[in-house]
Amino acid sequence: MEPTSLRNTAPPGRRLAFFGYLGLVILAAIAVVVPAAIEQGTPLLSLPGTYWLMFALACAADARPFNATGPRQSVAVFPSVCFAFAALLIWGLPAAVLVQASATLVFAWRMRHSFWRGLFNVGQYTLALSAAYGILSLAPVIPLRDGTVTRHDVVLLLVACSVWFAVSHGLVATAVWLRFGGSWRQTLTTTVGSEGLAAFALLLLGPFLVAAAQTSGWLIPLIVVPLYAVYRTARLSQEHERLSLLDPLTGLANRKALFTGVEEAIAALREIPAHAQDRRLALIVLDLDRFKQVNDALGHAVGDRLLIEVGRRLAGCVPADAVVARLGGDEFAVLAPRIADVEAAQALATTISVALNDPVRLDGMPLDVASSIGIALSPDHGDDFTTLLRHADVAMYDAKTRGDTVAVYVPESDHNSPARLGLLGDLRRSLETPGFGEVALYYQPQVDMSSGEVVGVEALLRWRHPVRGLVSPEELIKVAEHSGVMRLLTYRVIDEVLAQLARWAEGGMQLRAAINVSVRDLHTTDLVDYLAERLAEYGVAADQIQLEITEGALMADPRRVLATLQRLDRLGVALSLDDFGTGYSSLQHLRRLPLSEVKIDRSFVLGMSTDEDDASIVRSIIELAGALGLRVVAEGVEDERTWRWLVAHGCHVAQGWFYARPMPADELPRWLAKYRPPMLLRAVPNQPEAAS
């Protein structure tokens, strides 16, 4: 066997070792066969016509060898192997080497192979035949040579075939490794299955050729029929294997081929010593934005043509050693096995994005192609295909969420990391199992700025993990919001808040409570039904509940979210737009949505004292909300100067440490009993400077 199609990716430093290895193999073959020829002393002209018939058939068959395809390369399988092995059994090593060497050189001449490659293959087969002959010589008589065969002869033949294959395959694998680099073990094992099956099939035809020769030389040409059958089977297997690695629409590599490429590239990286590693593997994943709209508007036929053109552009803009694959639908991947660092990976991703920027013209219609691209590097972000692909996917969706074109994987964006999955499981257990971790609610007062009256509270989650201790609210929401646990958490909060409002009402405290809900809660109408049911159960008026939604929730799916918000409004539940100013809300959202208030994000409120821009943003939000008839709530009010500035500019409600920190429900009545509204100065400047 010999490799017939390999890409030259050898490190330059291996060339000397490679050619030295070739010379060693050739010299070893000469050192083995010449003494054997002298010792045997059989003149070539004295060999019978049967031998020369095998010789001619071997050379004719090797003029067109057949291929056995493995995942890494195509391996030429020479029919002359069976003729040479038969000659070995009947006439000995020199005669067998002559058959094999002549047929191999015929193939090398026909394929215009280099001189060194042809000599190496002759040396490879000579050493393999010599090793097999050494095994056969262990018997008193070479099996089949005297016309008889025993059980021990069969075992010896099988061992000789195994040794032949081990020597031949090992020599070729080492040559490929020295020439092209990568992992020696990976090179050795990649094609061992397909190559070994074909080799054993040919070698075991040798004994049947011996039997035919001993019976009648006219039977020998009949071996061409089973050889042709093997040839056709191998060709069909090769074609099937090739097609199984290609995407049928674009002709690019498919997921299976990408998996093989990534695993081999990772194995090659592992062969590089840690102190010498100066390169990375980059897996780049992208999908097309708004591709579904093309399919829906123009049909799947146009969508398929668009995918084909995208595949062509991708293949034309990546390095020669890169693998471009279609993962399915409108999702593509690029494997770059030799990337210097993350900056180089980002540069390649930018090149890909630029290549897709020009509109694709189909039937005279220009179609814009935009993509979101995610990058994961090995070994930085994973050392196996599954992990790298998942992390590249995470980065891609991170880019899509942020509105960027390219994003590199960062653990903070991974909502399904092992640590977070473990935390998610613990959170579910805390919600379902009393006593396992404490999921509790704290309440922060909301104060009317004109009167100083406490008009409501915001319910804030606190979770004390049994091992990690207090988990921050931000991490708690990140863990839950992309899973079904978010609904459990929201329903738990609704139950506890309504129960607490009912208890406070029994004690004479009538307050409004604000509850935060996620985009996942708003995608179905289940939230509305559950809330209506619980309001009736606890006897709490709908206007005592206010739901806070974020701008991100509105942008995720405005149509579905709007339907839920309209039902909540009809129920009588007030709606607040939380963290206003940090997202992408438009005036149209403020006009169309049934909102009662907007909450200014605390980042702007905290920055007013030092940043004139933050002060201007807060002033503008207050004026805009006032024009639309919306109540304005400022979060993060922590000092008197900020409080006075907000009062002066007409902010309606405030919450923050200036009034009180979040507190457990049982502490709120005691705080209210001691609470005294802050006193305003009689003269408040009409146009104060930024929070001063």
Tab-separated table of N, CA and C in Angstrom, residues 440-489:
chain	number	residue	atom	x	y	z
A	440	ALA	N	-34.727	32.884	48.783
A	440	ALA	CA	-35.537	33.808	49.578
A	440	ALA	C	-35.728	35.113	48.820
A	441	LEU	N	-36.646	35.937	49.301
A	441	LEU	CA	-36.919	37.244	48.719
A	441	LEU	C	-36.597	38.336	49.724
A	442	TYR	N	-35.906	39.346	49.239
A	442	TYR	CA	-35.682	40.561	50.004
A	442	TYR	C	-36.490	41.662	49.325
A	443	TYR	N	-36.830	42.687	50.092
A	443	TYR	CA	-37.691	43.744	49.576
A	443	TYR	C	-37.009	45.089	49.778
A	444	GLN	N	-36.964	45.900	48.704
A	444	GLN	CA	-36.398	47.243	48.796
A	444	GLN	C	-37.507	48.267	48.573
A	445	PRO	N	-37.658	49.198	49.504
A	445	PRO	CA	-38.744	50.187	49.395
A	445	PRO	C	-38.579	51.093	48.182
A	446	GLN	N	-39.725	51.505	47.640
A	446	GLN	CA	-39.788	52.507	46.568
A	446	GLN	C	-40.565	53.698	47.121
A	447	VAL	N	-39.964	54.886	47.005
A	447	VAL	CA	-40.478	56.067	47.702
A	447	VAL	C	-40.908	57.128	46.694
A	448	ASP	N	-42.114	57.694	46.925
A	448	ASP	CA	-42.586	58.816	46.121
A	448	ASP	C	-41.736	60.036	46.476
A	449	MET	N	-41.078	60.644	45.465
A	449	MET	CA	-40.106	61.688	45.749
A	449	MET	C	-40.746	63.010	46.137
A	450	SER	N	-41.994	63.239	45.761
A	450	SER	CA	-42.633	64.509	46.101
A	450	SER	C	-43.181	64.508	47.520
A	451	SER	N	-43.670	63.345	47.975
A	451	SER	CA	-44.278	63.288	49.310
A	451	SER	C	-43.425	62.544	50.325
A	452	GLY	N	-42.473	61.720	49.842
A	452	GLY	CA	-41.676	60.918	50.754
A	452	GLY	C	-42.385	59.654	51.207
A	453	GLU	N	-43.567	59.374	50.671
A	453	GLU	CA	-44.341	58.195	51.086
A	453	GLU	C	-43.798	56.934	50.410
A	454	VAL	N	-43.748	55.839	51.165
A	454	VAL	CA	-43.377	54.544	50.605
A	454	VAL	C	-44.585	54.010	49.842
A	455	VAL	N	-44.432	53.870	48.512
A	455	VAL	CA	-45.563	53.469	47.689
A	455	VAL	C	-45.471	52.014	47.239
A	456	GLY	N	-44.326	51.420	47.416
A	456	GLY	CA	-44.190	50.039	46.976
A	456	GLY	C	-42.840	49.465	47.356
A	457	VAL	N	-42.636	48.219	46.944
A	457	VAL	CA	-41.360	47.533	47.166
A	457	VAL	C	-41.021	46.747	45.897
A	458	GLU	N	-39.741	46.492	45.732
A	458	GLU	CA	-39.315	45.585	44.671
A	458	GLU	C	-38.829	44.296	45.307
A	459	ALA	N	-39.358	43.177	44.824
A	459	ALA	CA	-38.945	41.868	45.338
A	459	ALA	C	-37.651	41.455	44.644
A	460	LEU	N	-36.619	41.180	45.436
A	460	LEU	CA	-35.299	40.840	44.906
A	460	LEU	C	-34.888	39.453	45.398
A	461	LEU	N	-34.416	38.632	44.467
A	461	LEU	CA	-34.056	37.251	44.792
A	461	LEU	C	-32.732	37.176	45.533
A	462	ARG	N	-32.681	36.252	46.486
A	462	ARG	CA	-31.450	35.898	47.158
A	462	ARG	C	-31.400	34.379	47.278
A	463	TRP	N	-30.249	33.811	46.947
A	463	TRP	CA	-30.097	32.352	47.046
A	463	TRP	C	-28.809	32.036	47.785
A	464	ARG	N	-28.954	31.342	48.901
A	464	ARG	CA	-27.791	30.900	49.663
A	464	ARG	C	-27.548	29.429	49.357
A	465	HIS	N	-26.512	29.187	48.530
A	465	HIS	CA	-26.163	27.823	48.127
A	465	HIS	C	-25.558	27.083	49.320
A	466	PRO	N	-25.898	25.799	49.505
A	466	PRO	CA	-25.391	25.071	50.674
A	466	PRO	C	-23.873	24.950	50.717
A	467	VAL	N	-23.196	25.093	49.562
A	467	VAL	CA	-21.728	24.976	49.530
A	467	VAL	C	-21.083	26.309	49.177
A	468	ARG	N	-21.581	26.971	48.143
A	468	ARG	CA	-20.959	28.200	47.644
A	468	ARG	C	-21.354	29.436	48.416
A	469	GLY	N	-22.344	29.314	49.283
A	469	GLY	CA	-22.807	30.479	50.011
A	469	GLY	C	-23.728	31.332	49.155
A	470	LEU	N	-23.735	32.651	49.407
A	470	LEU	CA	-24.658	33.545	48.719
A	470	LEU	C	-24.260	33.693	47.255
A	471	VAL	N	-25.178	33.346	46.348
A	471	VAL	CA	-24.961	33.474	44.909
A	471	VAL	C	-25.526	34.814	44.459
A	472	SER	N	-24.755	35.558	43.666
A	472	SER	CA	-25.211	36.880	43.240
A	472	SER	C	-26.474	36.759	42.393
A	473	PRO	N	-27.368	37.749	42.490
A	473	PRO	CA	-28.608	37.698	41.693
A	473	PRO	C	-28.338	37.618	40.193
A	474	GLU	N	-27.284	38.303	39.723
A	474	GLU	CA	-26.971	38.268	38.288
A	474	GLU	C	-26.642	36.852	37.845
A	475	GLU	N	-25.808	36.142	38.636
A	475	GLU	CA	-25.443	34.777	38.275
A	475	GLU	C	-26.645	33.849	38.390
A	476	LEU	N	-27.479	34.097	39.381
A	476	LEU	CA	-28.679	33.283	39.560
A	476	LEU	C	-29.577	33.347	38.332
A	477	ILE	N	-29.794	34.547	37.812
A	477	ILE	CA	-30.654	34.711	36.642
A	477	ILE	C	-29.993	34.124	35.399
A	478	LYS	N	-28.666	34.316	35.233
A	478	LYS	CA	-27.973	33.751	34.081
A	478	LYS	C	-28.069	32.237	34.057
A	479	VAL	N	-28.020	31.627	35.235
A	479	VAL	CA	-28.117	30.178	35.321
A	479	VAL	C	-29.505	29.702	34.923
A	480	ALA	N	-30.533	30.441	35.331
A	480	ALA	CA	-31.903	29.947	35.188
A	480	ALA	C	-32.594	30.357	33.902
A	481	GLU	N	-32.258	31.539	33.338
A	481	GLU	CA	-33.122	32.120	32.310
A	481	GLU	C	-33.139	31.350	31.000
A	482	HIS	N	-32.160	30.499	30.746
A	482	HIS	CA	-32.144	29.746	29.492
A	482	HIS	C	-32.626	28.314	29.684
A	483	SER	N	-33.350	28.060	30.758
A	483	SER	CA	-33.814	26.705	31.040
A	483	SER	C	-35.230	26.741	31.592
A	484	GLY	N	-35.788	25.550	31.719
A	484	GLY	CA	-37.126	25.445	32.287
A	484	GLY	C	-37.189	25.807	33.757
A	485	VAL	N	-36.044	25.898	34.424
A	485	VAL	CA	-36.020	26.274	35.843
A	485	VAL	C	-36.503	27.712	36.026
A	486	MET	N	-36.359	28.543	34.969
A	486	MET	CA	-36.790	29.934	35.083
A	486	MET	C	-38.273	30.025	35.404
A	487	ARG	N	-39.066	29.161	34.804
A	487	ARG	CA	-40.500	29.197	35.080
A	487	ARG	C	-40.782	28.789	36.520
A	488	LEU	N	-40.083	27.749	36.989
A	488	LEU	CA	-40.239	27.352	38.392
A	488	LEU	C	-39.896	28.508	39.327
A	489	LEU	N	-38.809	29.217	38.987
A	489	LEU	CA	-38.362	30.322	39.830
A	489	LEU	C	-39.381	31.460	39.813
